[in-house]
């Protein structure tokens, strides 16, 4: 029962709901997903203010001032940052004002300190041009009632600053999805165990936990299980509070492919058991009580691609994001791709920009093992199904991996 | 004493050393910077192995097999994943083998289960093509003694998996730089305080802490200080174990510009007190006991750009990275940029790819406040010093912000 990738993605995304929300202290919100739409309850700046240190005055009075023909005004007030004006500016007067301080009534411009000479309360304006531009108007950046940040926005540095401006010291964010990870296979030993004949270390759990983190999820590493239905089923049940369950290994055809039996034992409804992509064809998905289960291949190349194409979009939607897909661009092959492609193929690649184009080339060492290719990749080349070998300069679609 | 940006960057980077290292459990290493060069002490795969479930056999014996003219072999052994071979494959025999299991001596190929019919210990091979390709050779991906991952590499999913393959359960990583942040200015109130006349909330600390996190640093939020030299100096001293110290506010010319006085009081040697960029001209840097101090503007636009151009490269080098700069590309202006530019200018922007070009456009709302422009930006446009207004379709340099 091999389904097309796009069908598999649709099946999964239709079954995914969105995580509940929690309130988190702002300093911990970087990279979290905003769970509420933020409407400003203030004008910002909250008052007309000076963007620099200088003199607030009536701009028309000083417009023609030059070092040769300066304009002399009388200082009548002094407003520090955080202070408030005591008296209005009237003709012939100026008010000393600090960066960020509220503009006094009557002032229509500000001249910066460097363009003045101060002697007691006498202020000589040497250059009066553009005074009217040196004002930040109340509400210039935000007005009260304005929708400023949409639910589902990733909290980057700018969003973080804006939440602070608006006093959101504990914004609502979506809870991080929790992903349970189990590596199955009697050949697998824990990472800090010595290797004995026939054994390899569990690398999939660590690779996938990083992929999950990149998709905004937390992982719970449940360790290794041998090829035993009861053991795998028991381990899965120990992590019942998780939101998504992933096993690696035991997903392809053969005597030791236990995962479909595990699903039967646990009452997990099988959604599909292979997807027509390469690598990553053997992959099971199931659902129970609204939670998704994935049985990925034990081969790291296949597991990584299945995760990228099937699990990642699920985690992105679950996590409350508006965009579930990575950016795609068109790129030009910098070296021929000499393989015929049956099922849609994904190839770890490096792309770079030249004056005219984005070029792309498969990572060296595109072996079955593939960790070396994945380490240095910044993109995945997408080769459509039933493609002939592709020549130098052929145009290919490329998925950009931001994390590289 | 205004210095050019490139000079300021060079001064700072020459003074920065690299953080010490710590050993961290592998599951916590995502996005950390590798502190050691990893040399493989194993071949990987550690043995010739099967990439699929099937039969190990002598490839020449079955090369011509078809459904009409199948080849029949006798099964003499059975190797599960994690098992070891008991007997060699000799002519006329085949060995059942699972994905990842070691190839038995004598076998020169593997035929997948789907291309066989099994009846007791009689195995009928229906398609014998390409059997020799279905072997992962020992050392195909890694050989013992090979330098696999360089010190300074960012630990992404592929690197994480590779470290696991090599048994690095507690790799050495560079300690995260610790950044102390203080917002100064008597107009600043904490984010969860009500606004009173003349006051605004502290947004810089939160914005900068996110920028620091993106550069791999931890931040210590020391809160707000009023415009008082002793108070600021005292706060800075409370965080003596930090590696980099940042204040915002009090950095431009004027009565309330305290930071240079703070530096004098604390015996911090001033490196420069303005850099010819816009925004971000007013910025102090100092050094004491090998640690860098930055006095950024209180204006978020200026503070963000100063951080991006001066503090971020310092944190990247301090954190042990090999690459300190963000990727730059050439882009085409999708709308004219109508301002004359004196000092080198940085403009928050959005860029996107079309069939032929990367286009770029300033974010809307490029106000003095700028948080709104920064929120939606995925790039910074770089306008060279002394540029005239730039027309539609002019080529500009663009810095890509990965975090967007």
PDB file of C-alpha atoms in Angstrom, chain A residues 169-357:
ATOM      1  CA  UNK A 169       5.575  40.104  29.987  1.00  0.00           C
ATOM      2  CA  UNK A 170       3.998  36.610  29.790  1.00  0.00           C
ATOM      3  CA  UNK A 171       2.634  36.112  26.302  1.00  0.00           C
ATOM      4  CA  UNK A 172       0.598  33.075  25.364  1.00  0.00           C
ATOM      5  CA  UNK A 173       2.592  30.613  23.250  1.00  0.00           C
ATOM      6  CA  UNK A 174       1.767  27.174  21.892  1.00  0.00           C
ATOM      7  CA  UNK A 175       3.098  24.316  24.011  1.00  0.00           C
ATOM      8  CA  UNK A 176       5.968  22.514  22.338  1.00  0.00           C
ATOM      9  CA  UNK A 177       4.947  19.144  20.888  1.00  0.00           C
ATOM     10  CA  UNK A 178       6.623  16.274  22.741  1.00  0.00           C
ATOM     11  CA  UNK A 179       8.077  13.569  20.519  1.00  0.00           C
ATOM     12  CA  UNK A 180       8.882  10.105  21.890  1.00  0.00           C
ATOM     13  CA  UNK A 181      11.772   8.398  20.078  1.00  0.00           C
ATOM     14  CA  UNK A 182      12.653   4.702  20.164  1.00  0.00           C
ATOM     15  CA  UNK A 183      15.394   3.045  18.107  1.00  0.00           C
ATOM     16  CA  UNK A 184      14.550  -0.596  17.437  1.00  0.00           C
ATOM     17  CA  UNK A 185      16.801  -3.314  16.097  1.00  0.00           C
ATOM     18  CA  UNK A 186      18.842  -6.000  17.821  1.00  0.00           C
ATOM     19  CA  UNK A 187      21.962  -4.653  16.076  1.00  0.00           C
ATOM     20  CA  UNK A 188      21.646  -1.273  17.805  1.00  0.00           C
ATOM     21  CA  UNK A 189      23.634  -0.463  20.942  1.00  0.00           C
ATOM     22  CA  UNK A 190      23.540   2.757  22.999  1.00  0.00           C
ATOM     23  CA  UNK A 191      25.956   5.479  21.972  1.00  0.00           C
ATOM     24  CA  UNK A 192      28.289   5.015  24.945  1.00  0.00           C
ATOM     25  CA  UNK A 193      28.520   1.203  24.640  1.00  0.00           C
ATOM     26  CA  UNK A 194      31.533  -0.527  23.112  1.00  0.00           C
ATOM     27  CA  UNK A 195      30.925  -1.987  19.662  1.00  0.00           C
ATOM     28  CA  UNK A 196      30.822  -5.781  19.475  1.00  0.00           C
ATOM     29  CA  UNK A 197      30.694  -7.801  16.224  1.00  0.00           C
ATOM     30  CA  UNK A 198      27.574  -7.157  14.184  1.00  0.00           C
ATOM     31  CA  UNK A 199      26.516  -4.134  16.246  1.00  0.00           C
ATOM     32  CA  UNK A 200      26.269  -0.424  15.424  1.00  0.00           C
ATOM     33  CA  UNK A 201      25.469   2.536  17.645  1.00  0.00           C
ATOM     34  CA  UNK A 202      22.095   4.257  17.862  1.00  0.00           C
ATOM     35  CA  UNK A 203      22.568   7.368  15.761  1.00  0.00           C
ATOM     36  CA  UNK A 204      18.991   7.798  14.524  1.00  0.00           C
ATOM     37  CA  UNK A 205      17.588   8.939  17.858  1.00  0.00           C
ATOM     38  CA  UNK A 206      20.121  11.751  18.119  1.00  0.00           C
ATOM     39  CA  UNK A 207      19.771  12.842  14.510  1.00  0.00           C
ATOM     40  CA  UNK A 208      15.978  12.846  14.768  1.00  0.00           C
ATOM     41  CA  UNK A 209      15.958  14.657  18.103  1.00  0.00           C
ATOM     42  CA  UNK A 210      17.895  17.480  16.447  1.00  0.00           C
ATOM     43  CA  UNK A 211      15.479  17.476  13.512  1.00  0.00           C
ATOM     44  CA  UNK A 212      12.584  17.611  15.971  1.00  0.00           C
ATOM     45  CA  UNK A 213      14.185  20.488  17.887  1.00  0.00           C
ATOM     46  CA  UNK A 214      14.580  22.371  14.642  1.00  0.00           C
ATOM     47  CA  UNK A 215      10.840  21.908  14.067  1.00  0.00           C
ATOM     48  CA  UNK A 216      10.158  23.388  17.516  1.00  0.00           C
ATOM     49  CA  UNK A 217       9.498  20.112  19.340  1.00  0.00           C
ATOM     50  CA  UNK A 218      10.916  18.569  22.487  1.00  0.00           C
ATOM     51  CA  UNK A 219      12.060  14.978  22.379  1.00  0.00           C
ATOM     52  CA  UNK A 220      11.889  12.237  24.929  1.00  0.00           C
ATOM     53  CA  UNK A 221      14.614   9.680  24.167  1.00  0.00           C
ATOM     54  CA  UNK A 222      13.250   6.289  25.150  1.00  0.00           C
ATOM     55  CA  UNK A 223      16.435   4.502  24.120  1.00  0.00           C
ATOM     56  CA  UNK A 224      16.787   1.246  22.226  1.00  0.00           C
ATOM     57  CA  UNK A 225      14.564  -1.802  21.944  1.00  0.00           C
ATOM     58  CA  UNK A 226      15.424  -5.158  20.473  1.00  0.00           C
ATOM     59  CA  UNK A 227      13.264  -6.635  17.724  1.00  0.00           C
ATOM     60  CA  UNK A 228      10.514  -7.673  20.089  1.00  0.00           C
ATOM     61  CA  UNK A 229       6.896  -6.605  19.741  1.00  0.00           C
ATOM     62  CA  UNK A 230       6.120  -6.623  23.444  1.00  0.00           C
ATOM     63  CA  UNK A 231       9.217  -4.644  24.369  1.00  0.00           C
ATOM     64  CA  UNK A 232       8.558  -1.947  21.766  1.00  0.00           C
ATOM     65  CA  UNK A 233       4.860  -1.756  22.679  1.00  0.00           C
ATOM     66  CA  UNK A 234       5.709  -1.444  26.369  1.00  0.00           C
ATOM     67  CA  UNK A 235       8.224   1.322  25.741  1.00  0.00           C
ATOM     68  CA  UNK A 236       5.707   3.270  23.655  1.00  0.00           C
ATOM     69  CA  UNK A 237       3.154   3.041  26.459  1.00  0.00           C
ATOM     70  CA  UNK A 238       5.603   4.449  29.008  1.00  0.00           C
ATOM     71  CA  UNK A 239       5.560   7.747  27.119  1.00  0.00           C
ATOM     72  CA  UNK A 240       1.802   8.121  26.937  1.00  0.00           C
ATOM     73  CA  UNK A 241       1.949  11.861  27.627  1.00  0.00           C
ATOM     74  CA  UNK A 242       3.868  12.528  24.415  1.00  0.00           C
ATOM     75  CA  UNK A 243       2.133  13.959  21.354  1.00  0.00           C
ATOM     76  CA  UNK A 244       3.939  12.131  18.536  1.00  0.00           C
ATOM     77  CA  UNK A 245       5.618   8.720  18.649  1.00  0.00           C
ATOM     78  CA  UNK A 246       8.488   7.687  16.417  1.00  0.00           C
ATOM     79  CA  UNK A 247      10.233   4.364  16.088  1.00  0.00           C
ATOM     80  CA  UNK A 248      13.157   3.710  13.784  1.00  0.00           C
ATOM     81  CA  UNK A 249      13.862   0.278  12.352  1.00  0.00           C
ATOM     82  CA  UNK A 250      11.570  -2.630  11.653  1.00  0.00           C
ATOM     83  CA  UNK A 251       9.663  -0.738   9.001  1.00  0.00           C
ATOM     84  CA  UNK A 252      10.541  -2.605   5.810  1.00  0.00           C
ATOM     85  CA  UNK A 253       9.415  -5.980   4.529  1.00  0.00           C
ATOM     86  CA  UNK A 254      10.915  -8.930   6.365  1.00  0.00           C
ATOM     87  CA  UNK A 255      10.857 -11.266   9.295  1.00  0.00           C
ATOM     88  CA  UNK A 256      12.056  -8.661  11.721  1.00  0.00           C
ATOM     89  CA  UNK A 257       9.704  -5.885  10.683  1.00  0.00           C
ATOM     90  CA  UNK A 258       7.752  -5.620  13.835  1.00  0.00           C
ATOM     91  CA  UNK A 259       6.212  -2.222  13.774  1.00  0.00           C
ATOM     92  CA  UNK A 260       2.935  -3.157  12.077  1.00  0.00           C
ATOM     93  CA  UNK A 261       2.537  -5.896  14.682  1.00  0.00           C
ATOM     94  CA  UNK A 262       3.204  -3.362  17.427  1.00  0.00           C
ATOM     95  CA  UNK A 263       0.480  -1.158  15.953  1.00  0.00           C
ATOM     96  CA  UNK A 264      -1.960  -4.111  15.935  1.00  0.00           C
ATOM     97  CA  UNK A 265      -1.139  -4.952  19.523  1.00  0.00           C
ATOM     98  CA  UNK A 266      -1.659  -1.379  20.692  1.00  0.00           C
ATOM     99  CA  UNK A 267      -4.801  -0.745  18.638  1.00  0.00           C
ATOM    100  CA  UNK A 268      -3.109   1.872  16.490  1.00  0.00           C
ATOM    101  CA  UNK A 269      -4.935   2.340  13.164  1.00  0.00           C
ATOM    102  CA  UNK A 270      -2.502   2.021  10.255  1.00  0.00           C
ATOM    103  CA  UNK A 271      -2.737   4.968   7.839  1.00  0.00           C
ATOM    104  CA  UNK A 272      -0.127   3.803   5.315  1.00  0.00           C
ATOM    105  CA  UNK A 273       2.962   1.594   5.327  1.00  0.00           C
ATOM    106  CA  UNK A 274       4.993   2.910   2.443  1.00  0.00           C
ATOM    107  CA  UNK A 275       5.348   6.199   0.613  1.00  0.00           C
ATOM    108  CA  UNK A 276       6.700   6.449  -2.916  1.00  0.00           C
ATOM    109  CA  UNK A 277       9.853   8.466  -2.246  1.00  0.00           C
ATOM    110  CA  UNK A 278      13.511   7.542  -2.253  1.00  0.00           C
ATOM    111  CA  UNK A 279      15.044   7.261   0.231  1.00  0.00           C
ATOM    112  CA  UNK A 280      12.309   6.783   2.797  1.00  0.00           C
ATOM    113  CA  UNK A 281       9.936   4.403   1.000  1.00  0.00           C
ATOM    114  CA  UNK A 282       9.416   2.133   4.017  1.00  0.00           C
ATOM    115  CA  UNK A 283       7.556   4.269   6.534  1.00  0.00           C
ATOM    116  CA  UNK A 284       4.469   3.495   8.586  1.00  0.00           C
ATOM    117  CA  UNK A 285       2.045   5.983  10.005  1.00  0.00           C
ATOM    118  CA  UNK A 286      -0.758   5.218  12.423  1.00  0.00           C
ATOM    119  CA  UNK A 287      -3.167   7.010  14.686  1.00  0.00           C
ATOM    120  CA  UNK A 288      -4.672   6.241  18.094  1.00  0.00           C
ATOM    121  CA  UNK A 289      -6.691   8.598  20.273  1.00  0.00           C
ATOM    122  CA  UNK A 290      -5.833  11.473  17.950  1.00  0.00           C
ATOM    123  CA  UNK A 291      -2.077  10.954  18.312  1.00  0.00           C
ATOM    124  CA  UNK A 292       0.181  10.087  15.393  1.00  0.00           C
ATOM    125  CA  UNK A 293       2.682   7.219  15.331  1.00  0.00           C
ATOM    126  CA  UNK A 294       5.494   6.993  12.788  1.00  0.00           C
ATOM    127  CA  UNK A 295       7.574   3.922  12.000  1.00  0.00           C
ATOM    128  CA  UNK A 296      10.647   5.181  10.159  1.00  0.00           C
ATOM    129  CA  UNK A 297      13.342   3.112   8.512  1.00  0.00           C
ATOM    130  CA  UNK A 298      16.399   2.136  10.528  1.00  0.00           C
ATOM    131  CA  UNK A 299      18.550   3.503   7.723  1.00  0.00           C
ATOM    132  CA  UNK A 300      19.558   7.067   8.651  1.00  0.00           C
ATOM    133  CA  UNK A 301      19.198   8.367   5.084  1.00  0.00           C
ATOM    134  CA  UNK A 302      15.664   7.055   4.838  1.00  0.00           C
ATOM    135  CA  UNK A 303      14.706   8.059   8.381  1.00  0.00           C
ATOM    136  CA  UNK A 304      15.980  11.611   7.885  1.00  0.00           C
ATOM    137  CA  UNK A 305      14.046  12.126   4.651  1.00  0.00           C
ATOM    138  CA  UNK A 306      10.848  10.526   5.980  1.00  0.00           C
ATOM    139  CA  UNK A 307      11.082  12.800   9.002  1.00  0.00           C
ATOM    140  CA  UNK A 308      11.705  15.852   6.859  1.00  0.00           C
ATOM    141  CA  UNK A 309       8.792  15.143   4.523  1.00  0.00           C
ATOM    142  CA  UNK A 310       6.216  13.593   6.841  1.00  0.00           C
ATOM    143  CA  UNK A 311       6.959  14.298  10.506  1.00  0.00           C
ATOM    144  CA  UNK A 312       8.285  17.846  10.238  1.00  0.00           C
ATOM    145  CA  UNK A 313       5.129  19.349   8.660  1.00  0.00           C
ATOM    146  CA  UNK A 314       3.055  17.586  11.333  1.00  0.00           C
ATOM    147  CA  UNK A 315       5.194  19.102  14.109  1.00  0.00           C
ATOM    148  CA  UNK A 316       5.054  22.537  12.476  1.00  0.00           C
ATOM    149  CA  UNK A 317       1.243  22.446  12.351  1.00  0.00           C
ATOM    150  CA  UNK A 318       0.954  20.906  15.809  1.00  0.00           C
ATOM    151  CA  UNK A 319       3.233  23.644  17.151  1.00  0.00           C
ATOM    152  CA  UNK A 320       0.867  26.371  15.938  1.00  0.00           C
ATOM    153  CA  UNK A 321       2.880  27.738  13.018  1.00  0.00           C
ATOM    154  CA  UNK A 322       1.302  29.357  10.013  1.00  0.00           C
ATOM    155  CA  UNK A 323       3.912  28.030   7.567  1.00  0.00           C
ATOM    156  CA  UNK A 324       4.622  24.301   7.632  1.00  0.00           C
ATOM    157  CA  UNK A 325       6.969  24.043   4.663  1.00  0.00           C
ATOM    158  CA  UNK A 326      10.551  25.067   4.132  1.00  0.00           C
ATOM    159  CA  UNK A 327      11.341  27.581   1.389  1.00  0.00           C
ATOM    160  CA  UNK A 328      11.772  26.130  -2.103  1.00  0.00           C
ATOM    161  CA  UNK A 329      13.815  27.707  -4.895  1.00  0.00           C
ATOM    162  CA  UNK A 330      14.817  26.788  -8.419  1.00  0.00           C
ATOM    163  CA  UNK A 331      18.498  26.036  -8.900  1.00  0.00           C
ATOM    164  CA  UNK A 332      20.845  24.998 -11.700  1.00  0.00           C
ATOM    165  CA  UNK A 333      22.758  21.719 -11.529  1.00  0.00           C
ATOM    166  CA  UNK A 334      26.484  22.455 -11.235  1.00  0.00           C
ATOM    167  CA  UNK A 335      27.299  18.831 -12.020  1.00  0.00           C
ATOM    168  CA  UNK A 336      25.202  16.219 -13.826  1.00  0.00           C
ATOM    169  CA  UNK A 337      22.957  13.954 -11.785  1.00  0.00           C
ATOM    170  CA  UNK A 338      23.535  10.623 -13.445  1.00  0.00           C
ATOM    171  CA  UNK A 339      20.852   8.430 -11.857  1.00  0.00           C
ATOM    172  CA  UNK A 340      17.501   7.543 -13.342  1.00  0.00           C
ATOM    173  CA  UNK A 341      14.740   8.254 -10.863  1.00  0.00           C
ATOM    174  CA  UNK A 342      11.613   6.135 -10.390  1.00  0.00           C
ATOM    175  CA  UNK A 343       9.953   7.314  -7.175  1.00  0.00           C
ATOM    176  CA  UNK A 344      10.414  11.012  -6.316  1.00  0.00           C
ATOM    177  CA  UNK A 345      13.906  11.369  -4.967  1.00  0.00           C
ATOM    178  CA  UNK A 346      15.488  13.680  -2.367  1.00  0.00           C
ATOM    179  CA  UNK A 347      19.230  14.277  -2.488  1.00  0.00           C
ATOM    180  CA  UNK A 348      21.346  16.061   0.165  1.00  0.00           C
ATOM    181  CA  UNK A 349      22.991  18.953  -1.596  1.00  0.00           C
ATOM    182  CA  UNK A 350      24.889  22.184  -1.303  1.00  0.00           C
ATOM    183  CA  UNK A 351      23.638  25.268  -3.107  1.00  0.00           C
ATOM    184  CA  UNK A 352      25.279  28.646  -3.502  1.00  0.00           C
ATOM    185  CA  UNK A 353      24.584  31.881  -5.308  1.00  0.00           C
ATOM    186  CA  UNK A 354      26.569  33.202  -8.248  1.00  0.00           C
ATOM    187  CA  UNK A 355      26.011  36.525 -10.004  1.00  0.00           C
ATOM    188  CA  UNK A 356      23.146  35.142 -12.050  1.00  0.00           C
ATOM    189  CA  UNK A 357      21.971  31.879 -10.564  1.00  0.00           C
TER     190      UNK A 357
END
